[in-house]
Amino acid sequence: AAAAEAAAAERAAAERRDQELRQKREAAEEALRVQRPRPLSDVAATQAAEAAVNAAAAAGLMDADAAEEKKRELQQAAEARERLGRLRLFESDLALLGFEAVSEDDLLALDEKALRAQFRLRSRELHPDAATEEELAGRPSVYELNAAYTSLLKLVR
């Protein structure tokens, strides 16, 4: 009877963790839906920098090729900040997949191939057919892992 109660308590705790992960994911997806594509301050800063580059090129302080290269760099930096901001919304999903201690550069370099490899690695650890109940106790379900992978896959495509 005590073992059955302990198993029921573990299942209830695992369900609460799964529910918490679902709520965090839903909140992140909602924040992503209402979030501006880029923060207004970032847009203004990028536009001001591009205007300064254009002025320098017009004044002869910078040639046209260098000005275009500088504009490209500014655009890439703004896109990187935006992507990083979107990925940070899904920190719980990143942690579930094993990306909790990665640098910003590694997050920016995250692609489908790396995400898929990490998903497969974690799914082997969490899948009920590949692990015993004792090993799975206290861990999120494979269903939550799949939902986290799907959410992040949308961001990296």
PDB file of C-alpha atoms in Angstrom:
ATOM      1  CA  ALA A   1       0.000   0.000   0.000  1.00  0.00           C
ATOM      2  CA  ALA A   2       2.834   2.397   0.837  1.00  0.00           C
ATOM      3  CA  ALA A   3       4.571   1.641  -2.459  1.00  0.00           C
ATOM      4  CA  ALA A   4       1.352   2.309  -4.373  1.00  0.00           C
ATOM      5  CA  GLU A   5       0.910   5.620  -2.546  1.00  0.00           C
ATOM      6  CA  ALA A   6       4.509   6.601  -3.301  1.00  0.00           C
ATOM      7  CA  ALA A   7       4.055   5.715  -6.983  1.00  0.00           C
ATOM      8  CA  ALA A   8       0.837   7.734  -7.126  1.00  0.00           C
ATOM      9  CA  ALA A   9       2.580  10.689  -5.482  1.00  0.00           C
ATOM     10  CA  GLU A  10       5.420  10.484  -8.026  1.00  0.00           C
ATOM     11  CA  ARG A  11       2.942  10.377 -10.911  1.00  0.00           C
ATOM     12  CA  ALA A  12       1.105  13.387  -9.480  1.00  0.00           C
ATOM     13  CA  ALA A  13       4.395  15.289  -9.093  1.00  0.00           C
ATOM     14  CA  ALA A  14       5.390  14.443 -12.662  1.00  0.00           C
ATOM     15  CA  GLU A  15       2.005  15.624 -13.933  1.00  0.00           C
ATOM     16  CA  ARG A  16       2.414  18.914 -12.024  1.00  0.00           C
ATOM     17  CA  ARG A  17       5.862  19.419 -13.620  1.00  0.00           C
ATOM     18  CA  ASP A  18       4.440  18.678 -17.052  1.00  0.00           C
ATOM     19  CA  GLN A  19       1.580  21.119 -16.434  1.00  0.00           C
ATOM     20  CA  GLU A  20       4.069  23.787 -15.327  1.00  0.00           C
ATOM     21  CA  LEU A  21       6.136  23.266 -18.498  1.00  0.00           C
ATOM     22  CA  ARG A  22       2.978  23.506 -20.635  1.00  0.00           C
ATOM     23  CA  GLN A  23       1.982  26.752 -18.925  1.00  0.00           C
ATOM     24  CA  LYS A  24       5.441  28.253 -19.447  1.00  0.00           C
ATOM     25  CA  ARG A  25       5.394  27.236 -23.120  1.00  0.00           C
ATOM     26  CA  GLU A  26       1.906  28.672 -23.631  1.00  0.00           C
ATOM     27  CA  ALA A  27       2.959  31.924 -21.946  1.00  0.00           C
ATOM     28  CA  ALA A  28       6.057  32.130 -24.155  1.00  0.00           C
ATOM     29  CA  GLU A  29       4.020  31.451 -27.302  1.00  0.00           C
ATOM     30  CA  GLU A  30       1.509  34.138 -26.297  1.00  0.00           C
ATOM     31  CA  ALA A  31       4.320  36.608 -25.596  1.00  0.00           C
ATOM     32  CA  LEU A  32       5.773  35.776 -29.004  1.00  0.00           C
ATOM     33  CA  ARG A  33       2.421  36.436 -30.683  1.00  0.00           C
ATOM     34  CA  VAL A  34       2.000  39.877 -29.119  1.00  0.00           C
ATOM     35  CA  GLN A  35       5.669  40.873 -29.246  1.00  0.00           C
ATOM     36  CA  ARG A  36       6.699  43.404 -31.846  1.00  0.00           C
ATOM     37  CA  PRO A  37       9.005  41.890 -34.463  1.00  0.00           C
ATOM     38  CA  ARG A  38      11.762  44.118 -33.094  1.00  0.00           C
ATOM     39  CA  PRO A  39      11.649  46.449 -30.113  1.00  0.00           C
ATOM     40  CA  LEU A  40      10.954  49.995 -31.178  1.00  0.00           C
ATOM     41  CA  SER A  41      14.158  51.229 -29.520  1.00  0.00           C
ATOM     42  CA  ASP A  42      16.170  48.712 -31.553  1.00  0.00           C
ATOM     43  CA  VAL A  43      14.508  49.876 -34.775  1.00  0.00           C
ATOM     44  CA  ALA A  44      15.229  53.514 -33.913  1.00  0.00           C
ATOM     45  CA  ALA A  45      18.852  52.763 -33.027  1.00  0.00           C
ATOM     46  CA  THR A  46      19.375  50.807 -36.248  1.00  0.00           C
ATOM     47  CA  GLN A  47      17.803  53.581 -38.315  1.00  0.00           C
ATOM     48  CA  ALA A  48      19.951  56.225 -36.612  1.00  0.00           C
ATOM     49  CA  ALA A  49      23.102  54.180 -37.229  1.00  0.00           C
ATOM     50  CA  GLU A  50      22.146  53.667 -40.883  1.00  0.00           C
ATOM     51  CA  ALA A  51      21.524  57.404 -41.235  1.00  0.00           C
ATOM     52  CA  ALA A  52      24.983  58.114 -39.779  1.00  0.00           C
ATOM     53  CA  VAL A  53      26.544  55.636 -42.223  1.00  0.00           C
ATOM     54  CA  ASN A  54      24.666  57.276 -45.123  1.00  0.00           C
ATOM     55  CA  ALA A  55      25.812  60.716 -43.992  1.00  0.00           C
ATOM     56  CA  ALA A  56      29.414  59.549 -43.751  1.00  0.00           C
ATOM     57  CA  ALA A  57      29.187  58.042 -47.229  1.00  0.00           C
ATOM     58  CA  ALA A  58      27.609  61.237 -48.622  1.00  0.00           C
ATOM     59  CA  ALA A  59      30.333  63.364 -47.026  1.00  0.00           C
ATOM     60  CA  GLY A  60      33.012  61.209 -48.620  1.00  0.00           C
ATOM     61  CA  LEU A  61      34.255  59.817 -45.299  1.00  0.00           C
ATOM     62  CA  MET A  62      33.320  56.295 -46.339  1.00  0.00           C
ATOM     63  CA  ASP A  63      33.057  54.706 -49.757  1.00  0.00           C
ATOM     64  CA  ALA A  64      29.787  53.165 -50.957  1.00  0.00           C
ATOM     65  CA  ASP A  65      30.950  49.555 -50.535  1.00  0.00           C
ATOM     66  CA  ALA A  66      32.055  50.151 -46.959  1.00  0.00           C
ATOM     67  CA  ALA A  67      28.751  51.885 -46.219  1.00  0.00           C
ATOM     68  CA  GLU A  68      26.767  48.947 -47.606  1.00  0.00           C
ATOM     69  CA  GLU A  69      28.887  46.504 -45.593  1.00  0.00           C
ATOM     70  CA  LYS A  70      28.305  48.525 -42.423  1.00  0.00           C
ATOM     71  CA  LYS A  71      24.543  48.558 -43.076  1.00  0.00           C
ATOM     72  CA  ARG A  72      24.610  44.768 -43.560  1.00  0.00           C
ATOM     73  CA  GLU A  73      26.464  44.363 -40.254  1.00  0.00           C
ATOM     74  CA  LEU A  74      23.911  46.550 -38.483  1.00  0.00           C
ATOM     75  CA  GLN A  75      21.040  44.535 -39.947  1.00  0.00           C
ATOM     76  CA  GLN A  76      22.638  41.234 -38.947  1.00  0.00           C
ATOM     77  CA  ALA A  77      23.231  42.479 -35.405  1.00  0.00           C
ATOM     78  CA  ALA A  78      19.595  43.593 -35.114  1.00  0.00           C
ATOM     79  CA  GLU A  79      18.356  40.217 -36.412  1.00  0.00           C
ATOM     80  CA  ALA A  80      20.608  38.406 -33.934  1.00  0.00           C
ATOM     81  CA  ARG A  81      19.221  40.458 -31.030  1.00  0.00           C
ATOM     82  CA  GLU A  82      15.679  39.697 -32.158  1.00  0.00           C
ATOM     83  CA  ARG A  83      16.325  35.957 -32.502  1.00  0.00           C
ATOM     84  CA  LEU A  84      18.025  35.811 -29.116  1.00  0.00           C
ATOM     85  CA  GLY A  85      15.069  37.610 -27.532  1.00  0.00           C
ATOM     86  CA  ARG A  86      12.641  35.116 -29.059  1.00  0.00           C
ATOM     87  CA  LEU A  87      14.699  32.123 -27.940  1.00  0.00           C
ATOM     88  CA  ARG A  88      14.963  33.513 -24.403  1.00  0.00           C
ATOM     89  CA  LEU A  89      11.150  33.370 -24.163  1.00  0.00           C
ATOM     90  CA  PHE A  90      11.454  29.588 -24.373  1.00  0.00           C
ATOM     91  CA  GLU A  91      14.111  29.102 -21.665  1.00  0.00           C
ATOM     92  CA  SER A  92      12.194  26.263 -20.005  1.00  0.00           C
ATOM     93  CA  ASP A  93      11.980  24.394 -23.318  1.00  0.00           C
ATOM     94  CA  LEU A  94      15.673  25.003 -23.980  1.00  0.00           C
ATOM     95  CA  ALA A  95      16.476  23.646 -20.517  1.00  0.00           C
ATOM     96  CA  LEU A  96      14.275  20.594 -21.085  1.00  0.00           C
ATOM     97  CA  LEU A  97      16.222  19.821 -24.250  1.00  0.00           C
ATOM     98  CA  GLY A  98      19.537  20.310 -22.454  1.00  0.00           C
ATOM     99  CA  PHE A  99      20.462  23.805 -23.638  1.00  0.00           C
ATOM    100  CA  GLU A 100      20.394  25.425 -20.183  1.00  0.00           C
ATOM    101  CA  ALA A 101      24.067  26.409 -19.974  1.00  0.00           C
ATOM    102  CA  VAL A 102      24.858  27.561 -23.496  1.00  0.00           C
ATOM    103  CA  SER A 103      26.317  30.898 -24.476  1.00  0.00           C
ATOM    104  CA  GLU A 104      24.512  33.535 -26.525  1.00  0.00           C
ATOM    105  CA  ASP A 105      26.723  32.697 -29.504  1.00  0.00           C
ATOM    106  CA  ASP A 106      25.727  29.040 -29.267  1.00  0.00           C
ATOM    107  CA  LEU A 107      22.048  29.996 -29.049  1.00  0.00           C
ATOM    108  CA  LEU A 108      22.377  32.195 -32.116  1.00  0.00           C
ATOM    109  CA  ALA A 109      24.065  29.342 -33.967  1.00  0.00           C
ATOM    110  CA  LEU A 110      21.306  26.885 -33.000  1.00  0.00           C
ATOM    111  CA  ASP A 111      19.949  25.262 -36.126  1.00  0.00           C
ATOM    112  CA  GLU A 112      17.588  22.421 -37.012  1.00  0.00           C
ATOM    113  CA  LYS A 113      20.371  19.842 -37.108  1.00  0.00           C
ATOM    114  CA  ALA A 114      21.691  20.665 -33.615  1.00  0.00           C
ATOM    115  CA  LEU A 115      18.171  20.883 -32.218  1.00  0.00           C
ATOM    116  CA  ARG A 116      17.221  17.512 -33.731  1.00  0.00           C
ATOM    117  CA  ALA A 117      20.388  15.862 -32.395  1.00  0.00           C
ATOM    118  CA  GLN A 118      19.760  17.155 -28.877  1.00  0.00           C
ATOM    119  CA  PHE A 119      16.085  16.125 -29.096  1.00  0.00           C
ATOM    120  CA  ARG A 120      17.023  12.578 -30.082  1.00  0.00           C
ATOM    121  CA  LEU A 121      19.560  12.352 -27.290  1.00  0.00           C
ATOM    122  CA  ARG A 122      17.063  13.547 -24.676  1.00  0.00           C
ATOM    123  CA  SER A 123      14.239  11.406 -26.050  1.00  0.00           C
ATOM    124  CA  ARG A 124      16.388   8.296 -25.555  1.00  0.00           C
ATOM    125  CA  GLU A 125      16.776   9.322 -21.913  1.00  0.00           C
ATOM    126  CA  LEU A 126      13.091  10.111 -21.334  1.00  0.00           C
ATOM    127  CA  HIS A 127      11.254   7.603 -23.492  1.00  0.00           C
ATOM    128  CA  PRO A 128       9.298   5.062 -21.432  1.00  0.00           C
ATOM    129  CA  ASP A 129      10.409   2.187 -23.677  1.00  0.00           C
ATOM    130  CA  ALA A 130      14.095   2.995 -23.194  1.00  0.00           C
ATOM    131  CA  ALA A 131      14.161   3.693 -19.450  1.00  0.00           C
ATOM    132  CA  THR A 132      12.739   2.103 -16.325  1.00  0.00           C
ATOM    133  CA  GLU A 133      10.066   3.739 -14.217  1.00  0.00           C
ATOM    134  CA  GLU A 134      12.648   4.433 -11.512  1.00  0.00           C
ATOM    135  CA  GLU A 135      14.851   6.291 -14.009  1.00  0.00           C
ATOM    136  CA  LEU A 136      11.876   8.314 -15.241  1.00  0.00           C
ATOM    137  CA  ALA A 137      10.604   9.238 -11.786  1.00  0.00           C
ATOM    138  CA  GLY A 138      10.680  12.974 -11.302  1.00  0.00           C
ATOM    139  CA  ARG A 139      11.457  13.729 -14.943  1.00  0.00           C
ATOM    140  CA  PRO A 140       9.252  15.415 -17.539  1.00  0.00           C
ATOM    141  CA  SER A 141       7.334  13.219 -19.940  1.00  0.00           C
ATOM    142  CA  VAL A 142       8.449  12.482 -23.470  1.00  0.00           C
ATOM    143  CA  TYR A 143       5.298  14.314 -24.603  1.00  0.00           C
ATOM    144  CA  GLU A 144       6.545  17.543 -23.039  1.00  0.00           C
ATOM    145  CA  LEU A 145       9.915  16.972 -24.675  1.00  0.00           C
ATOM    146  CA  ASN A 146       8.203  16.620 -28.040  1.00  0.00           C
ATOM    147  CA  ALA A 147       6.168  19.794 -27.484  1.00  0.00           C
ATOM    148  CA  ALA A 148       9.332  21.699 -26.502  1.00  0.00           C
ATOM    149  CA  TYR A 149      11.114  20.464 -29.633  1.00  0.00           C
ATOM    150  CA  THR A 150       8.190  21.491 -31.841  1.00  0.00           C
ATOM    151  CA  SER A 151       8.048  24.983 -30.307  1.00  0.00           C
ATOM    152  CA  LEU A 152      11.767  25.570 -30.727  1.00  0.00           C
ATOM    153  CA  LEU A 153      11.808  24.113 -34.218  1.00  0.00           C
ATOM    154  CA  LYS A 154       9.387  26.860 -35.302  1.00  0.00           C
ATOM    155  CA  LEU A 155      11.860  29.474 -34.070  1.00  0.00           C
ATOM    156  CA  VAL A 156      14.975  28.098 -35.737  1.00  0.00           C
ATOM    157  CA  ARG A 157      13.466  27.524 -39.162  1.00  0.00           C
TER     158      ARG A 157
END
